[in-house]
PDB file of C-alpha atoms in Angstrom:
ATOM      1  CA  UNK A   1       6.801  -5.803 -11.544  1.00  0.00           C
ATOM      2  CA  UNK A   2       4.670  -7.010 -14.430  1.00  0.00           C
ATOM      3  CA  UNK A   3       3.858  -5.325 -16.748  1.00  0.00           C
ATOM      4  CA  UNK A   4       6.694  -2.815 -16.181  1.00  0.00           C
ATOM      5  CA  UNK A   5       9.585  -2.914 -18.594  1.00  0.00           C
ATOM      6  CA  UNK A   6      13.130  -1.968 -17.578  1.00  0.00           C
ATOM      7  CA  UNK A   7      12.785   1.711 -18.558  1.00  0.00           C
ATOM      8  CA  UNK A   8       9.568   2.024 -16.524  1.00  0.00           C
ATOM      9  CA  UNK A   9      11.282   0.461 -13.512  1.00  0.00           C
ATOM     10  CA  UNK A  10      14.224   2.852 -13.797  1.00  0.00           C
ATOM     11  CA  UNK A  11      11.809   5.790 -14.033  1.00  0.00           C
ATOM     12  CA  UNK A  12       9.919   4.613 -10.952  1.00  0.00           C
ATOM     13  CA  UNK A  13      13.121   4.289  -8.922  1.00  0.00           C
ATOM     14  CA  UNK A  14      14.331   7.728 -10.048  1.00  0.00           C
ATOM     15  CA  UNK A  15      11.011   9.308  -9.082  1.00  0.00           C
ATOM     16  CA  UNK A  16      11.208   7.714  -5.639  1.00  0.00           C
ATOM     17  CA  UNK A  17      14.701   9.041  -5.019  1.00  0.00           C
ATOM     18  CA  UNK A  18      13.442  12.544  -5.781  1.00  0.00           C
ATOM     19  CA  UNK A  19      10.274  12.195  -3.687  1.00  0.00           C
ATOM     20  CA  UNK A  20      12.098  10.766  -0.669  1.00  0.00           C
ATOM     21  CA  UNK A  21      14.555  13.667  -0.784  1.00  0.00           C
ATOM     22  CA  UNK A  22      11.745  16.178  -0.103  1.00  0.00           C
ATOM     23  CA  UNK A  23       9.221  14.191   1.970  1.00  0.00           C
ATOM     24  CA  UNK A  24       9.077  14.568   5.759  1.00  0.00           C
ATOM     25  CA  UNK A  25       7.623  11.461   7.383  1.00  0.00           C
ATOM     26  CA  UNK A  26       5.504  13.399   9.860  1.00  0.00           C
ATOM     27  CA  UNK A  27       3.042  14.557   7.188  1.00  0.00           C
ATOM     28  CA  UNK A  28       1.133  12.700   4.499  1.00  0.00           C
ATOM     29  CA  UNK A  29       3.027  12.782   1.207  1.00  0.00           C
ATOM     30  CA  UNK A  30       1.903  15.008  -1.652  1.00  0.00           C
ATOM     31  CA  UNK A  31       2.905  12.290  -4.150  1.00  0.00           C
ATOM     32  CA  UNK A  32       3.368   8.550  -3.936  1.00  0.00           C
ATOM     33  CA  UNK A  33       6.296   7.378  -1.828  1.00  0.00           C
ATOM     34  CA  UNK A  34       7.230   3.715  -1.852  1.00  0.00           C
ATOM     35  CA  UNK A  35       8.852   1.576   0.815  1.00  0.00           C
ATOM     36  CA  UNK A  36      10.854  -1.545   0.061  1.00  0.00           C
ATOM     37  CA  UNK A  37       9.555  -4.803   1.498  1.00  0.00           C
ATOM     38  CA  UNK A  38      12.353  -7.104   2.508  1.00  0.00           C
ATOM     39  CA  UNK A  39      12.369 -10.579   3.999  1.00  0.00           C
ATOM     40  CA  UNK A  40      13.536 -10.495   7.621  1.00  0.00           C
ATOM     41  CA  UNK A  41      15.680 -13.604   7.491  1.00  0.00           C
ATOM     42  CA  UNK A  42      18.002 -12.541   4.660  1.00  0.00           C
ATOM     43  CA  UNK A  43      16.943  -8.966   3.768  1.00  0.00           C
ATOM     44  CA  UNK A  44      16.009 -10.040   0.227  1.00  0.00           C
ATOM     45  CA  UNK A  45      13.955  -7.432  -1.617  1.00  0.00           C
ATOM     46  CA  UNK A  46      10.568  -9.058  -2.218  1.00  0.00           C
ATOM     47  CA  UNK A  47       8.329  -6.142  -3.178  1.00  0.00           C
ATOM     48  CA  UNK A  48       7.266  -2.619  -2.371  1.00  0.00           C
ATOM     49  CA  UNK A  49       4.388  -0.794  -0.747  1.00  0.00           C
ATOM     50  CA  UNK A  50       3.525   2.837  -1.262  1.00  0.00           C
ATOM     51  CA  UNK A  51       1.271   5.541   0.013  1.00  0.00           C
ATOM     52  CA  UNK A  52      -0.108   8.590  -1.752  1.00  0.00           C
ATOM     53  CA  UNK A  53      -2.961  11.069  -1.449  1.00  0.00           C
ATOM     54  CA  UNK A  54      -6.228   9.121  -1.739  1.00  0.00           C
ATOM     55  CA  UNK A  55      -8.184   9.428  -4.968  1.00  0.00           C
ATOM     56  CA  UNK A  56     -11.602   8.761  -3.385  1.00  0.00           C
ATOM     57  CA  UNK A  57     -11.342  11.539  -0.807  1.00  0.00           C
ATOM     58  CA  UNK A  58      -9.351  12.504   2.249  1.00  0.00           C
ATOM     59  CA  UNK A  59      -6.651  10.414   3.806  1.00  0.00           C
ATOM     60  CA  UNK A  60      -4.075   8.374   1.994  1.00  0.00           C
ATOM     61  CA  UNK A  61      -4.160   5.403  -0.321  1.00  0.00           C
ATOM     62  CA  UNK A  62      -1.957   2.312  -0.332  1.00  0.00           C
ATOM     63  CA  UNK A  63      -0.662   0.243  -3.198  1.00  0.00           C
ATOM     64  CA  UNK A  64       1.648  -2.747  -3.039  1.00  0.00           C
ATOM     65  CA  UNK A  65       3.413  -5.302  -5.164  1.00  0.00           C
ATOM     66  CA  UNK A  66       4.966  -8.584  -4.069  1.00  0.00           C
ATOM     67  CA  UNK A  67       7.227 -10.685  -6.296  1.00  0.00           C
ATOM     68  CA  UNK A  68       5.544 -13.895  -7.466  1.00  0.00           C
ATOM     69  CA  UNK A  69       7.944 -16.243  -5.586  1.00  0.00           C
ATOM     70  CA  UNK A  70       6.800 -14.595  -2.325  1.00  0.00           C
ATOM     71  CA  UNK A  71       3.026 -14.733  -2.831  1.00  0.00           C
ATOM     72  CA  UNK A  72       0.787 -16.368  -0.209  1.00  0.00           C
ATOM     73  CA  UNK A  73       3.346 -16.119   2.578  1.00  0.00           C
ATOM     74  CA  UNK A  74       1.835 -13.205   4.517  1.00  0.00           C
ATOM     75  CA  UNK A  75       4.328 -10.563   3.399  1.00  0.00           C
ATOM     76  CA  UNK A  76       1.731  -8.204   1.898  1.00  0.00           C
ATOM     77  CA  UNK A  77      -0.516  -8.509   4.953  1.00  0.00           C
ATOM     78  CA  UNK A  78       2.349  -7.714   7.314  1.00  0.00           C
ATOM     79  CA  UNK A  79       3.639  -4.808   5.227  1.00  0.00           C
ATOM     80  CA  UNK A  80       0.158  -3.303   4.945  1.00  0.00           C
ATOM     81  CA  UNK A  81      -0.469  -3.664   8.695  1.00  0.00           C
ATOM     82  CA  UNK A  82       2.765  -1.817   9.457  1.00  0.00           C
ATOM     83  CA  UNK A  83       2.077   0.992   7.016  1.00  0.00           C
ATOM     84  CA  UNK A  84      -1.519   1.369   8.248  1.00  0.00           C
ATOM     85  CA  UNK A  85      -0.172   1.773  11.800  1.00  0.00           C
ATOM     86  CA  UNK A  86       2.341   4.331  10.516  1.00  0.00           C
ATOM     87  CA  UNK A  87      -0.424   6.253   8.712  1.00  0.00           C
ATOM     88  CA  UNK A  88      -2.606   6.483  11.810  1.00  0.00           C
ATOM     89  CA  UNK A  89       0.088   6.862  14.482  1.00  0.00           C
ATOM     90  CA  UNK A  90       2.639   9.056  12.680  1.00  0.00           C
ATOM     91  CA  UNK A  91       0.793  10.818   9.862  1.00  0.00           C
ATOM     92  CA  UNK A  92      -2.404  11.251  11.912  1.00  0.00           C
ATOM     93  CA  UNK A  93      -4.743  10.647   8.967  1.00  0.00           C
ATOM     94  CA  UNK A  94      -8.376   9.806   9.677  1.00  0.00           C
ATOM     95  CA  UNK A  95      -8.837   7.194   6.958  1.00  0.00           C
ATOM     96  CA  UNK A  96      -6.860   5.056   4.557  1.00  0.00           C
ATOM     97  CA  UNK A  97      -7.868   3.617   1.199  1.00  0.00           C
ATOM     98  CA  UNK A  98      -6.827   0.928  -1.260  1.00  0.00           C
ATOM     99  CA  UNK A  99      -8.159  -0.386  -4.548  1.00  0.00           C
ATOM    100  CA  UNK A 100      -7.705  -3.655  -6.403  1.00  0.00           C
ATOM    101  CA  UNK A 101      -9.019  -5.075  -9.637  1.00  0.00           C
ATOM    102  CA  UNK A 102     -11.979  -7.404  -9.013  1.00  0.00           C
ATOM    103  CA  UNK A 103     -10.112 -10.561 -10.049  1.00  0.00           C
ATOM    104  CA  UNK A 104      -7.194  -9.974  -7.639  1.00  0.00           C
ATOM    105  CA  UNK A 105      -8.525 -12.211  -4.865  1.00  0.00           C
ATOM    106  CA  UNK A 106      -5.205 -12.198  -3.003  1.00  0.00           C
ATOM    107  CA  UNK A 107      -5.174  -8.399  -2.682  1.00  0.00           C
ATOM    108  CA  UNK A 108      -8.767  -8.398  -1.495  1.00  0.00           C
ATOM    109  CA  UNK A 109      -7.879 -10.966   1.195  1.00  0.00           C
ATOM    110  CA  UNK A 110      -4.906  -8.835   2.318  1.00  0.00           C
ATOM    111  CA  UNK A 111      -7.157  -5.787   2.621  1.00  0.00           C
ATOM    112  CA  UNK A 112      -9.900  -7.707   4.453  1.00  0.00           C
ATOM    113  CA  UNK A 113      -7.376  -9.167   6.940  1.00  0.00           C
ATOM    114  CA  UNK A 114      -6.328  -5.599   7.726  1.00  0.00           C
ATOM    115  CA  UNK A 115      -9.892  -4.408   8.322  1.00  0.00           C
ATOM    116  CA  UNK A 116     -10.588  -2.615   5.023  1.00  0.00           C
ATOM    117  CA  UNK A 117     -14.245  -2.665   3.936  1.00  0.00           C
ATOM    118  CA  UNK A 118     -15.698  -2.152   0.484  1.00  0.00           C
ATOM    119  CA  UNK A 119     -16.512   1.495  -0.155  1.00  0.00           C
ATOM    120  CA  UNK A 120     -17.368   1.359  -3.849  1.00  0.00           C
ATOM    121  CA  UNK A 121     -16.304   0.419  -7.340  1.00  0.00           C
ATOM    122  CA  UNK A 122     -15.125   2.317 -10.364  1.00  0.00           C
ATOM    123  CA  UNK A 123     -12.219   2.618 -12.745  1.00  0.00           C
ATOM    124  CA  UNK A 124      -8.633   3.768 -12.410  1.00  0.00           C
ATOM    125  CA  UNK A 125      -6.356   4.867 -15.208  1.00  0.00           C
ATOM    126  CA  UNK A 126      -3.387   2.562 -15.645  1.00  0.00           C
ATOM    127  CA  UNK A 127      -0.420   4.266 -17.286  1.00  0.00           C
ATOM    128  CA  UNK A 128       1.331   0.927 -17.485  1.00  0.00           C
ATOM    129  CA  UNK A 129      -1.551  -0.828 -19.214  1.00  0.00           C
ATOM    130  CA  UNK A 130      -2.541   2.202 -21.284  1.00  0.00           C
ATOM    131  CA  UNK A 131      -6.233   2.104 -20.335  1.00  0.00           C
ATOM    132  CA  UNK A 132      -8.585   2.268 -17.372  1.00  0.00           C
ATOM    133  CA  UNK A 133      -9.075  -0.807 -15.188  1.00  0.00           C
ATOM    134  CA  UNK A 134     -12.126  -1.687 -13.088  1.00  0.00           C
ATOM    135  CA  UNK A 135     -11.408  -1.549  -9.342  1.00  0.00           C
ATOM    136  CA  UNK A 136     -13.083  -2.242  -6.039  1.00  0.00           C
ATOM    137  CA  UNK A 137     -12.225   0.512  -3.568  1.00  0.00           C
ATOM    138  CA  UNK A 138     -11.842  -0.262   0.136  1.00  0.00           C
ATOM    139  CA  UNK A 139     -11.591   2.032   3.147  1.00  0.00           C
ATOM    140  CA  UNK A 140     -10.433   1.781   6.761  1.00  0.00           C
ATOM    141  CA  UNK A 141     -11.162   4.555   9.256  1.00  0.00           C
ATOM    142  CA  UNK A 142      -9.021   5.356  12.265  1.00  0.00           C
ATOM    143  CA  UNK A 143     -11.971   4.467  14.515  1.00  0.00           C
ATOM    144  CA  UNK A 144     -12.443   1.012  12.928  1.00  0.00           C
ATOM    145  CA  UNK A 145      -8.719   0.348  13.017  1.00  0.00           C
ATOM    146  CA  UNK A 146      -8.444   1.351  16.691  1.00  0.00           C
ATOM    147  CA  UNK A 147     -11.291  -1.014  17.645  1.00  0.00           C
ATOM    148  CA  UNK A 148      -9.279  -3.948  16.302  1.00  0.00           C
ATOM    149  CA  UNK A 149      -5.974  -3.095  18.010  1.00  0.00           C
ATOM    150  CA  UNK A 150      -4.945  -5.109  21.070  1.00  0.00           C
ATOM    151  CA  UNK A 151      -5.113  -3.284  24.359  1.00  0.00           C
ATOM    152  CA  UNK A 152      -1.759  -2.482  25.903  1.00  0.00           C
ATOM    153  CA  UNK A 153      -0.833  -1.732  29.488  1.00  0.00           C
ATOM    154  CA  UNK A 154      -0.272   1.952  30.015  1.00  0.00           C
TER     155      UNK A 154
END
């Protein structure tokens, strides 16, 4: 993904191979782990979504990237919804977080669709960019998430 170069991408993939080899999916990860996002119809790789310990506080934090040809088709919203459910149902965390730069309207819409509310603003270091970026931080609690889930017959 932009602005990664090829060496950065190779390093990211290598780090994920190592992290997946030691992570057990019943506990929150100690470092970022990323999941591939693929299109259902043809299994094309269209992006990735990851989770890691949250910077703002407890819980975990999400980050995602979708390839430009796949923007505005609902893929990020669907991937985030599935990983939020995983975080609450399987990892048993009490809250989840995400942050996006203020001008990334699409990411803010994805987060809002999934129930995330603004929790604050600040800066995050960007190794890729080489400097801190302004971000808006959003939060979703287990309680808020559960209120928006459809009732099922038990």
